[in-house]
Amino acid sequence: MCGIVGYVGQKTALPILLDGLKRLEYRGYDSAGFALFSGSNFLIKRNAGPVEGLADISEDLGKTEHLGIAHTRWATHGAPTEINAHPHRAGEIVLVHNGIIENYSQIKERLMKHGAQFSSQTDTEVFAQLIEHHRKLLTNKTPKENPESIILAALKTSMSEVEGHYAILLMSQTVPGKIFGIQNGAPLVVSKLKDGCLIASDIQAIIPYHNEVCFLPQGEIFIIDSGDIHCKNMHFEKIDWSADKVEKDGFESFMLKEVFQQPLVVADSLSGRLPIDSKAPFIWDHQKSHEVLWKNAKRLYLIACGTSFHAAMTAKYFFERWAKIDCQVDIASEFRYRDPIFEPGTVVGVISQSGETADTLAALRLANAAGVSTFSICNVKNSTISRESGFQYPTKAGPEIGVASTKAFTSQLTILCALALDIGRLRGINQSGENSDLSFHALARLPHDLDRILKQSEIFINMGATLKDQRIILFVGRGTMYPIALEGALKFKELTYLPSEGFAAGELKHGPIAYIDKDVSIVVLAPKDEWYAKTISNLEEIRARGGHIIAIGTEGDTETSKVANEFIGLPEAAWGTQPILSVIPLQLLAYGCAKALGRNIDKPRNLAKSVTVE
Ligand code: M6R
């Protein structure tokens, strides 16, 4: 979604701003722009299209300015045009903005009555005009007041009038050399460099310059100049991601690199957490509180969006079976507007790669406000969701740049597997710690099994390419393979833009079987698990109607390979690790098809990496 970068210092600002915008591209956007300040006037450029286009039209500009703000916009209010792109100027000020102003139309009407004219359809321009309106009123009322205090007062009044979550940066002609800003529910991170200060909505734009950063506190107005950041309650911290972790390392796309990183990141997510033997506990930070929390837990809600929601759905099977805990899963955008039952013993877990997803954050806040215990499984350590959750069980997947989530998903599942197994042990279930579904030995060998599957990557990619002319692709599975089928369909639609749907295999004859004819391809997840025989019956039903079957099963399974048109055998695995292994071919099928169709793999159309609006 939208990205913000700002710089003030001794270097020329424009190359730093453009570099920052490039590094934020992965978040998804459709237009870009910047404003530089020379000390007397603004230089503003905007482009409906990629950052490269903006750089091209600015080639001969920005040679002398040391102060600027820049933005990538993911359209919400108004089409992705140059006029709607940020920055927006209102009188003496210029502004970039992430997030949404919910009551913008009421404010717009009010300002129009005072004579304001608007050139764009955006809520951002309304915010800019509101601040300028107050700045002018205050200047007329107290002409002797210094301009900096006037801007601060105008910001404060405007903040009290707007509703929504946002982050803004602002420059004013009346206060040269400074950037003003507010973080109010959309993150901003700042760093003090040797030659100035750099601010952005995302660490990725800062990390190549410095690894000591401060996440600006919510609701505080701040000022940045070339020497310092002025804000209350600032805490700087070192970030352990390095710039080289956000390079493609010779892969064609970030997504492909991230698919291949899965053995490593799963190993990292388990590292230091595996028990020393089957009777010992898994090792978590805050071990004692973890034990108290789970011994007293009566009901668990797992809440998330998109791919992270599929991790939650899969984990429901683990928690019910191993921990014998009532586990309900829900999509965050639904949960936040329902009336969930919060009783003593309720635990709410939110799962999010980015840790900034607006709906997931709102669900977490709802649970926190109700006073129940909360935890998060996030990939970004200092994200808002991580910071606001009671407990953290972080994944260690490193930066995930491809919009299609891959390694974050398998890392989430790994943590959820370990957690459910450990909670079962804590609650006295499966005391031995060894059962046929999963032991810590099976978890420990996961990276090795993932490696083996990735050795067949060419087969999956080529098979994906053969699907490019299909009118629809279906995915089915039973038990833990059902959420994996949904995840396969999601990967397919977001990367290829082809219609694809996932179903529980048992639901086929309740409607979806109507789709099946000889022109329809159907991916059936059929590992040798306890539902195997039933899945094979479903496979027969599809074959009887002429559907083209791609079966993903267990190595050496001759029965399935006879029924299917195409068969992919995966290593035999424990029930608990099966979902983590089975999703890999689906990621690569989607990748292969998208590549054959010439799609933008890392930045599929209309999608954003971090969905910070509801
Ligand atoms: O950052 P989050 O895990 O909270 O994001 C949730 C979804 O937006 C995300 O998983 C989305 O569905 C992915 N693009 C799917 O690949």
XYZ file of C-alpha atoms and ligand atoms in Angstrom:
630
model
C 0.000 0.000 0.000
C 1.062 3.653 0.099
C 4.661 4.396 1.007
C 6.277 7.508 2.474
C 9.889 8.706 2.421
C 11.320 11.997 3.710
C 14.886 13.322 3.960
C 16.525 16.433 5.324
C 20.291 16.752 5.522
C 23.508 17.660 3.757
C 23.072 15.375 0.747
C 20.855 16.136 -2.252
C 17.487 14.776 -1.274
C 16.061 13.521 -4.576
C 18.270 10.424 -5.159
C 17.636 9.308 -1.559
C 13.878 9.824 -1.948
C 13.727 7.934 -5.245
C 15.851 5.104 -3.865
C 13.494 4.891 -0.873
C 10.425 4.792 -3.132
C 12.014 1.963 -5.170
C 12.555 -0.016 -1.995
C 8.913 0.476 -1.038
C 7.614 -0.632 -4.437
C 6.992 -4.161 -3.156
C 4.173 -2.804 -0.979
C 2.106 -2.220 -4.134
C 1.221 1.209 -5.611
C -0.030 2.809 -8.792
C 1.389 6.341 -8.820
C 4.291 8.189 -7.265
C 5.492 11.706 -6.548
C 7.822 13.943 -4.590
C 8.152 17.525 -3.362
C 11.509 19.219 -2.836
C 11.959 22.449 -0.973
C 14.613 24.927 -2.025
C 14.112 27.392 0.819
C 11.700 29.570 -1.081
C 9.543 27.350 -3.273
C 8.403 23.782 -3.754
C 9.313 21.653 -6.710
C 6.580 19.015 -7.102
C 6.526 16.119 -9.590
C 3.937 13.362 -9.809
C 3.468 10.432 -12.141
C 0.634 7.971 -12.723
C 2.767 4.862 -13.038
C 6.012 3.436 -11.741
C 8.796 5.153 -9.828
C 11.047 4.708 -12.924
C 8.660 7.001 -14.805
C 8.909 9.574 -12.047
C 12.707 9.316 -12.124
C 12.689 9.787 -15.925
C 10.654 12.982 -15.815
C 12.882 14.336 -13.023
C 16.243 13.600 -14.603
C 17.398 17.215 -14.717
C 15.820 18.243 -11.426
C 16.668 18.156 -7.763
C 20.358 18.902 -8.034
C 20.478 21.391 -5.170
C 17.598 20.666 -2.759
C 18.444 19.000 0.556
C 14.915 18.647 1.868
C 12.045 16.637 0.458
C 9.132 14.257 0.921
C 7.996 11.504 -1.454
C 5.181 9.003 -1.801
C 3.903 5.937 -3.607
C 0.103 5.856 -3.748
C -2.209 2.836 -3.801
C -5.496 4.335 -4.930
C -8.376 4.405 -2.453
C -10.223 7.715 -3.058
C -10.075 8.540 -6.765
C -8.414 6.824 -9.727
C -4.635 6.346 -9.969
C -4.033 9.548 -11.950
C -1.346 12.217 -11.767
C -3.814 14.681 -10.201
C -4.649 12.258 -7.390
C -1.003 11.292 -6.764
C 0.768 12.765 -3.707
C 2.199 15.185 -2.633
C -0.802 17.499 -2.402
C -0.301 21.202 -2.119
C -2.593 23.596 -0.269
C -1.450 27.221 -0.115
C 1.853 27.341 1.740
C 2.041 23.659 2.618
C 2.650 20.370 0.850
C 1.687 16.978 2.254
C 2.034 13.196 1.740
C -0.273 10.804 3.504
C -0.771 7.079 4.217
C -4.047 5.703 5.548
C -7.598 6.956 5.269
C -9.488 10.018 6.494
C -12.935 8.579 7.102
C -14.852 11.834 7.524
C -13.180 13.563 4.563
C -16.400 14.344 2.706
C -17.937 16.253 5.656
C -14.692 18.238 6.078
C -14.531 18.880 2.338
C -18.072 20.288 2.332
C -17.224 22.537 5.278
C -14.048 23.826 3.629
C -15.872 24.454 0.360
C -18.271 26.710 2.221
C -15.185 28.728 3.190
C -14.225 28.988 -0.478
C -11.779 26.066 -0.781
C -11.420 24.528 -4.239
C -10.229 20.996 -4.795
C -8.367 19.613 -7.768
C -8.291 15.907 -6.809
C -10.764 13.329 -5.484
C -8.509 12.340 -2.592
C -9.005 12.452 1.159
C -5.354 13.575 1.325
C -6.020 16.887 -0.387
C -8.843 17.475 2.103
C -6.401 16.886 4.970
C -3.886 19.273 3.393
C -6.518 21.972 2.885
C -7.794 21.550 6.441
C -4.321 22.109 7.890
C -3.768 25.103 5.616
C -7.186 26.500 6.594
C -6.240 26.404 10.282
C -2.737 27.708 9.585
C -4.188 30.759 7.829
C -6.783 31.388 10.552
C -4.118 31.198 13.258
C -1.733 33.433 11.313
C -4.429 36.091 10.943
C -5.351 35.804 14.604
C -1.811 35.876 15.991
C 0.362 37.462 13.292
C 3.318 37.828 15.654
C 3.422 34.148 16.633
C 6.355 32.258 15.126
C 5.423 30.176 12.049
C 6.601 26.902 13.595
C 4.221 27.227 16.554
C 1.432 28.079 14.131
C 2.025 24.906 12.088
C 2.076 22.841 15.281
C -1.189 24.390 16.437
C -2.792 23.895 13.008
C -1.750 20.249 13.057
C -3.164 19.761 16.526
C -6.538 21.274 15.641
C -6.729 19.324 12.382
C -5.910 16.098 14.227
C -8.830 16.698 16.556
C -11.168 17.055 13.573
C -10.173 14.140 11.340
C -11.252 10.552 11.926
C -9.234 7.618 10.681
C -5.776 6.095 10.785
C -2.995 7.926 9.055
C 0.608 9.008 8.836
C 1.576 12.323 7.261
C 4.692 14.331 6.398
C 4.375 18.021 5.694
C 6.642 20.863 4.579
C 5.713 24.518 4.857
C 7.085 27.506 2.997
C 6.827 29.401 6.246
C 9.293 27.093 8.044
C 12.187 26.238 5.737
C 14.494 23.315 6.549
C 11.974 21.236 8.476
C 9.596 18.334 7.976
C 6.581 18.032 10.261
C 4.663 14.818 10.734
C 2.206 12.718 12.669
C 1.936 8.957 13.110
C -1.599 8.131 14.023
C -2.154 4.444 13.397
C -0.013 4.071 10.244
C 3.654 3.394 10.987
C 6.544 5.783 10.456
C 10.123 4.916 11.234
C 12.971 7.393 11.470
C 16.760 7.212 11.600
C 19.512 9.690 12.363
C 22.225 9.434 9.699
C 25.688 11.029 9.722
C 24.532 13.605 7.204
C 20.883 14.142 8.148
C 17.634 12.411 9.042
C 15.675 9.871 7.027
C 12.055 8.932 7.651
C 9.867 6.314 5.942
C 6.741 4.273 6.382
C 8.745 1.053 6.252
C 12.174 -0.110 7.457
C 13.104 -1.318 3.952
C 13.701 2.280 2.817
C 16.005 2.998 5.755
C 17.970 -0.186 6.309
C 20.517 0.394 3.476
C 21.492 3.675 5.204
C 21.424 2.792 8.885
C 20.225 0.002 11.161
C 19.362 2.104 14.202
C 15.782 3.284 13.964
C 12.912 4.613 16.011
C 9.267 3.708 15.395
C 7.564 7.026 16.019
C 5.000 6.926 18.803
C 1.318 7.182 17.988
C -0.432 10.517 18.244
C 2.715 12.679 18.716
C 3.484 15.532 16.343
C 7.182 15.521 15.438
C 9.624 17.783 13.623
C 12.701 16.685 11.706
C 15.576 18.938 10.699
C 19.007 18.136 9.318
C 20.457 17.551 12.779
C 17.741 15.890 14.817
C 14.277 14.450 15.295
C 12.133 16.292 17.805
C 9.453 14.121 19.335
C 8.382 12.912 22.773
C 8.787 9.253 23.794
C 11.349 8.146 21.226
C 13.195 4.838 21.630
C 15.866 3.864 19.156
C 16.610 0.212 18.470
C 18.936 -1.842 16.312
C 17.357 -3.819 13.463
C 18.873 -7.191 12.637
C 17.770 -7.231 8.970
C 20.547 -6.207 6.625
C 20.231 -4.644 3.173
C 21.503 -7.804 1.437
C 18.459 -9.690 2.739
C 16.325 -7.558 0.449
C 18.191 -8.376 -2.786
C 17.092 -11.014 -5.305
C 20.356 -13.005 -5.053
C 20.284 -14.040 -8.708
C 16.669 -15.247 -8.677
C 14.317 -13.888 -11.343
C 11.919 -12.595 -8.733
C 11.705 -12.084 -4.989
C 8.880 -14.598 -4.877
C 11.014 -17.371 -6.371
C 13.867 -16.549 -4.003
C 11.443 -16.662 -1.083
C 10.027 -20.030 -2.168
C 13.559 -21.434 -2.181
C 14.373 -19.866 1.191
C 11.697 -21.983 2.886
C 13.938 -24.786 4.205
C 16.182 -22.139 5.743
C 13.502 -19.950 7.284
C 11.632 -22.930 8.694
C 14.922 -24.037 10.287
C 15.446 -20.490 11.624
C 11.920 -20.369 13.031
C 12.577 -23.610 14.933
C 16.126 -22.830 15.905
C 16.548 -22.568 19.674
C 12.928 -23.581 20.225
C 12.967 -27.362 19.785
C 12.865 -29.386 23.019
C 15.910 -31.392 24.059
C 13.863 -34.590 24.107
C 10.281 -35.674 23.542
C 9.188 -34.985 27.124
C 10.768 -31.563 27.433
C 9.045 -28.257 26.662
C 9.563 -26.205 23.538
C 11.567 -23.099 24.338
C 9.809 -19.737 24.029
C 10.696 -16.241 25.161
C 8.762 -15.453 28.342
C 8.530 -19.205 29.167
C 6.797 -18.869 32.563
C 4.019 -16.560 31.369
C 3.554 -18.787 28.322
C 2.899 -21.739 30.628
C 0.453 -19.836 32.847
C -1.428 -18.512 29.834
C -1.978 -21.876 28.211
C -2.664 -23.890 31.340
C -5.656 -21.615 32.012
C -6.844 -21.216 28.425
C -10.394 -22.379 27.672
C -11.090 -21.005 24.212
C -8.791 -19.853 21.444
C -9.691 -17.482 18.616
C -7.209 -17.360 15.720
C -7.756 -14.280 13.573
C -6.046 -13.195 10.341
C -6.523 -12.218 6.687
C -5.608 -13.853 3.365
C -2.774 -16.344 3.466
C -2.288 -15.817 7.207
C -5.958 -16.787 7.627
C -5.208 -20.066 5.848
C -2.435 -20.677 8.385
C -5.013 -20.088 11.135
C -7.463 -22.517 9.494
C -4.796 -25.209 9.298
C -3.771 -24.623 12.899
C -7.337 -25.219 14.095
C -6.780 -28.909 13.282
C -3.556 -28.912 15.352
C -4.992 -27.117 18.378
C -8.122 -29.258 18.537
C -6.240 -32.518 18.127
C -3.108 -31.938 20.173
C -4.118 -29.345 22.735
C -7.817 -30.274 23.011
C -8.730 -26.621 23.112
C -11.846 -25.085 21.567
C -10.310 -23.243 18.617
C -12.319 -20.896 16.415
C -10.867 -19.196 13.381
C -12.131 -16.066 11.735
C -11.326 -13.545 9.053
C -10.277 -10.336 10.806
C -12.592 -8.094 8.779
C -15.575 -10.176 9.984
C -14.431 -10.780 13.538
C -13.932 -7.095 14.257
C -17.589 -6.328 13.491
C -19.133 -9.408 15.134
C -19.926 -9.803 18.795
C -17.378 -12.438 19.778
C -17.761 -14.043 23.186
C -14.872 -13.012 25.426
C -14.997 -14.999 28.671
C -12.366 -15.664 31.318
C -9.919 -18.110 29.736
C -10.386 -16.734 26.198
C -7.139 -16.272 24.292
C -7.003 -14.354 21.011
C -4.124 -15.023 18.618
C -3.589 -12.840 15.548
C -1.429 -13.956 12.655
C 0.138 -11.469 10.251
C 3.253 -11.427 8.124
C 3.489 -7.638 8.008
C 2.084 -6.927 11.440
C 0.315 -3.883 9.974
C -2.858 -5.316 8.393
C -5.620 -2.875 9.379
C -8.368 -5.447 10.010
C -6.114 -7.793 11.979
C -4.902 -4.891 14.089
C -8.495 -3.830 14.753
C -9.371 -7.399 15.840
C -6.390 -7.394 18.202
C -7.443 -4.052 19.662
C -10.975 -5.358 20.177
C -9.602 -8.298 22.171
C -7.190 -6.107 24.135
C -10.029 -3.749 25.012
C -12.103 -6.714 26.225
C -9.261 -7.565 28.604
C -8.546 -11.096 27.331
C -5.052 -12.503 26.737
C -3.679 -11.868 23.277
C -0.709 -13.077 21.281
C 0.650 -12.510 17.804
C 2.548 -14.515 15.241
C 4.233 -11.822 13.147
C 7.179 -11.690 10.838
C 8.064 -8.050 11.480
C 9.380 -7.773 14.992
C 8.639 -4.134 15.646
C 5.356 -3.944 13.763
C 2.260 -2.436 15.376
C 0.610 -5.842 15.867
C 3.760 -7.248 17.510
C 3.990 -4.285 19.813
C 0.340 -4.266 20.821
C -0.095 -8.000 21.428
C 0.308 -9.448 24.915
C 2.667 -12.245 23.838
C 4.743 -12.679 20.716
C 5.674 -15.903 18.975
C 7.621 -14.332 16.095
C 8.326 -16.069 12.804
C 11.852 -15.611 11.518
C 11.270 -15.573 7.791
C 13.232 -12.351 7.166
C 11.842 -9.663 4.861
C 9.179 -11.029 2.498
C 9.092 -8.772 -0.552
C 6.951 -10.711 -3.071
C 3.320 -9.701 -2.631
C 2.334 -13.379 -2.788
C 3.123 -14.703 0.640
C 5.147 -17.938 0.654
C 7.901 -18.280 3.250
C 5.910 -16.308 5.824
C 3.097 -18.875 5.493
C 5.311 -21.931 6.019
C 7.045 -20.187 8.932
C 3.668 -19.368 10.506
C 2.592 -23.000 10.154
C 5.854 -24.186 11.697
C 5.363 -21.980 14.761
C 1.694 -22.968 15.046
C 2.619 -26.662 14.852
C 5.225 -26.299 17.588
C 2.891 -24.200 19.718
C -0.057 -26.612 19.526
C 2.187 -29.558 20.284
C 3.732 -27.777 23.250
C 0.354 -26.676 24.622
C -0.853 -30.276 24.424
C 2.144 -31.299 26.527
C 1.484 -28.463 28.993
C -2.156 -29.444 29.388
C -1.213 -33.066 29.993
C -2.335 -34.407 26.620
C 0.025 -36.714 24.722
C 2.365 -36.632 27.704
C 4.954 -38.677 25.874
C 5.302 -35.882 23.322
C 5.509 -38.595 20.664
C 2.490 -39.494 18.601
C 1.845 -40.674 15.104
C 0.730 -37.212 13.929
C 3.859 -35.333 14.769
C 6.867 -35.520 16.990
C 9.515 -32.936 17.456
C 11.708 -35.249 15.316
C 9.313 -34.742 12.380
C 9.492 -30.987 12.891
C 13.274 -31.117 13.039
C 13.445 -32.916 9.677
C 11.078 -30.469 7.957
C 13.848 -28.350 6.353
C 15.316 -31.521 4.840
C 11.934 -32.624 3.408
C 11.303 -29.125 2.041
C 14.687 -29.266 0.323
C 13.771 -32.558 -1.320
C 10.513 -31.119 -2.648
C 12.249 -28.032 -4.011
C 14.582 -30.290 -6.007
C 11.510 -31.074 -8.143
C 10.741 -27.377 -8.689
C 11.185 -27.515 -12.481
C 8.451 -30.158 -12.725
C 5.949 -28.001 -10.807
C 6.856 -24.817 -12.700
C 6.508 -26.535 -16.102
C 3.229 -28.095 -15.077
C 1.996 -24.637 -13.997
C 2.836 -23.267 -17.456
C 0.567 -25.878 -19.066
C -2.407 -24.405 -17.166
C -2.188 -20.957 -18.700
C -5.134 -21.417 -21.090
C -7.527 -22.948 -18.578
C -10.845 -21.219 -18.000
C -10.815 -22.129 -14.299
C -8.546 -24.099 -11.940
C -9.977 -25.857 -8.903
C -8.161 -27.037 -5.783
C -9.584 -29.609 -3.365
C -8.452 -31.345 -0.190
C -9.766 -32.829 3.039
C -8.787 -32.130 6.648
C -5.601 -30.049 6.830
C -5.430 -30.235 3.042
C -8.629 -28.154 2.804
C -7.021 -24.865 3.935
C -4.004 -25.752 1.801
C -6.354 -26.097 -1.204
C -7.713 -22.614 -0.389
C -4.166 -21.287 -0.198
C -3.336 -22.933 -3.564
C -6.337 -21.197 -5.138
C -5.401 -17.840 -3.578
C -1.790 -18.092 -4.847
C -3.127 -18.984 -8.285
C -5.610 -16.140 -8.593
C -3.341 -13.437 -7.206
C -0.408 -14.383 -9.445
C -2.149 -15.440 -12.673
C -5.432 -13.443 -12.514
C -7.179 -16.638 -13.713
C -10.320 -17.740 -11.880
C -9.430 -20.354 -9.284
C -11.327 -21.756 -6.347
C -10.574 -24.051 -3.449
C -12.996 -26.492 -1.803
C -13.229 -29.079 0.903
C -13.293 -32.329 -1.092
C -16.445 -33.445 0.731
C -18.266 -30.331 -0.468
C -17.726 -31.100 -4.158
C -21.049 -32.809 -4.642
C -22.885 -30.033 -2.821
C -22.346 -27.669 -5.723
C -18.841 -27.250 -7.173
C -18.953 -30.545 -9.091
C -21.175 -28.673 -11.574
C -17.968 -26.991 -12.789
C -16.375 -30.250 -13.896
C -16.043 -31.168 -17.559
C -13.168 -32.135 -19.804
C -11.907 -28.541 -20.034
C -11.502 -28.062 -16.298
C -8.276 -28.786 -14.403
C -8.502 -29.773 -10.804
C -5.626 -30.060 -8.363
C -6.376 -32.718 -5.761
C -4.339 -32.896 -2.560
C -4.301 -36.593 -1.715
C -1.541 -37.495 0.734
C -1.675 -40.873 2.472
C -3.401 -39.541 5.567
C -6.456 -40.765 7.472
C -8.831 -39.327 4.842
C -6.969 -40.849 1.902
C -9.651 -43.391 0.906
C -12.357 -40.730 0.892
C -10.254 -38.356 -1.166
C -9.661 -41.111 -3.717
C -13.444 -41.594 -4.030
C -13.761 -37.865 -4.789
C -11.025 -38.251 -7.352
C -13.026 -41.018 -9.050
C -16.081 -38.766 -9.141
C -14.089 -36.054 -10.900
C -12.608 -38.564 -13.353
C -16.079 -39.904 -14.180
C -17.007 -36.395 -15.352
C -13.924 -35.953 -17.508
C -12.054 -33.409 -15.313
C -8.291 -33.125 -15.836
C -6.782 -34.271 -12.510
C -3.431 -33.172 -11.142
C -2.937 -35.171 -7.946
C -0.397 -34.234 -5.318
C 0.125 -37.315 -3.173
C 2.699 -39.434 -1.428
C 5.737 -40.853 -3.236
C 5.151 -44.391 -4.480
C 1.325 -44.167 -4.332
C 0.415 -46.166 -7.435
C -3.321 -46.103 -6.731
C -3.591 -42.294 -6.990
C -1.209 -42.086 -9.904
C -3.459 -44.508 -11.841
C -6.610 -42.408 -11.318
C -5.003 -39.008 -11.935
C -3.952 -37.558 -15.281
C -0.819 -36.194 -13.653
C 0.717 -37.199 -10.358
C 3.284 -35.502 -8.150
C 4.680 -37.591 -5.285
C 5.947 -35.833 -2.149
C 8.038 -37.452 0.626
C 6.003 -39.399 3.174
C 5.495 -37.089 6.162
C 3.828 -36.858 9.547
C 0.253 -35.530 9.526
C 1.356 -32.300 11.249
C 4.047 -31.387 8.718
C 2.093 -32.513 5.650
C 0.414 -29.109 5.066
C 3.764 -27.308 5.177
C 5.157 -29.640 2.532
C 2.068 -29.789 0.326
C 1.828 -26.036 -0.213
C 5.225 -25.869 -1.981
C 4.059 -27.458 -5.284
C 1.022 -25.150 -5.245
C 3.216 -22.048 -4.877
C 5.330 -23.236 -7.812
C 2.354 -24.201 -10.003
C 1.002 -20.662 -9.587
C 4.445 -19.186 -10.245
C 4.928 -21.310 -13.413
C 1.542 -20.342 -14.815
C 1.993 -16.630 -13.984
C 5.414 -16.653 -15.617
C 4.030 -18.289 -18.762
C 1.356 -15.582 -18.881
C 3.975 -12.849 -18.491
C 2.499 -11.567 -15.223
C 4.354 -9.312 -12.815
C 5.356 -11.969 -10.275
C 6.413 -9.748 -7.388
C 3.783 -7.083 -7.836
C 0.524 -8.551 -9.107
C -1.948 -5.961 -10.296
C -4.195 -4.189 -7.762
C -2.588 -5.911 -4.778
C -0.529 -4.491 -1.957
C 1.907 -6.237 0.334
C 0.762 -4.567 3.467
C -2.971 -3.821 3.596
C -3.136 -0.880 5.948
C -6.695 0.192 5.099
C -9.841 -1.831 5.724
O 0.609 -9.176 6.415
P -0.566 -10.091 6.620
O -0.155 -11.517 6.801
O -1.476 -9.643 7.718
O -1.377 -9.991 5.263
C -2.593 -10.647 5.085
C -2.958 -10.749 3.620
O -3.108 -9.474 3.065
C -1.903 -11.518 2.826
O -1.667 -12.780 3.362
C -2.340 -11.664 1.362
O -3.466 -12.482 1.283
C -1.188 -12.219 0.528
N -0.894 -11.364 -0.584
C -1.448 -13.543 -0.054
O -0.350 -14.019 -0.774
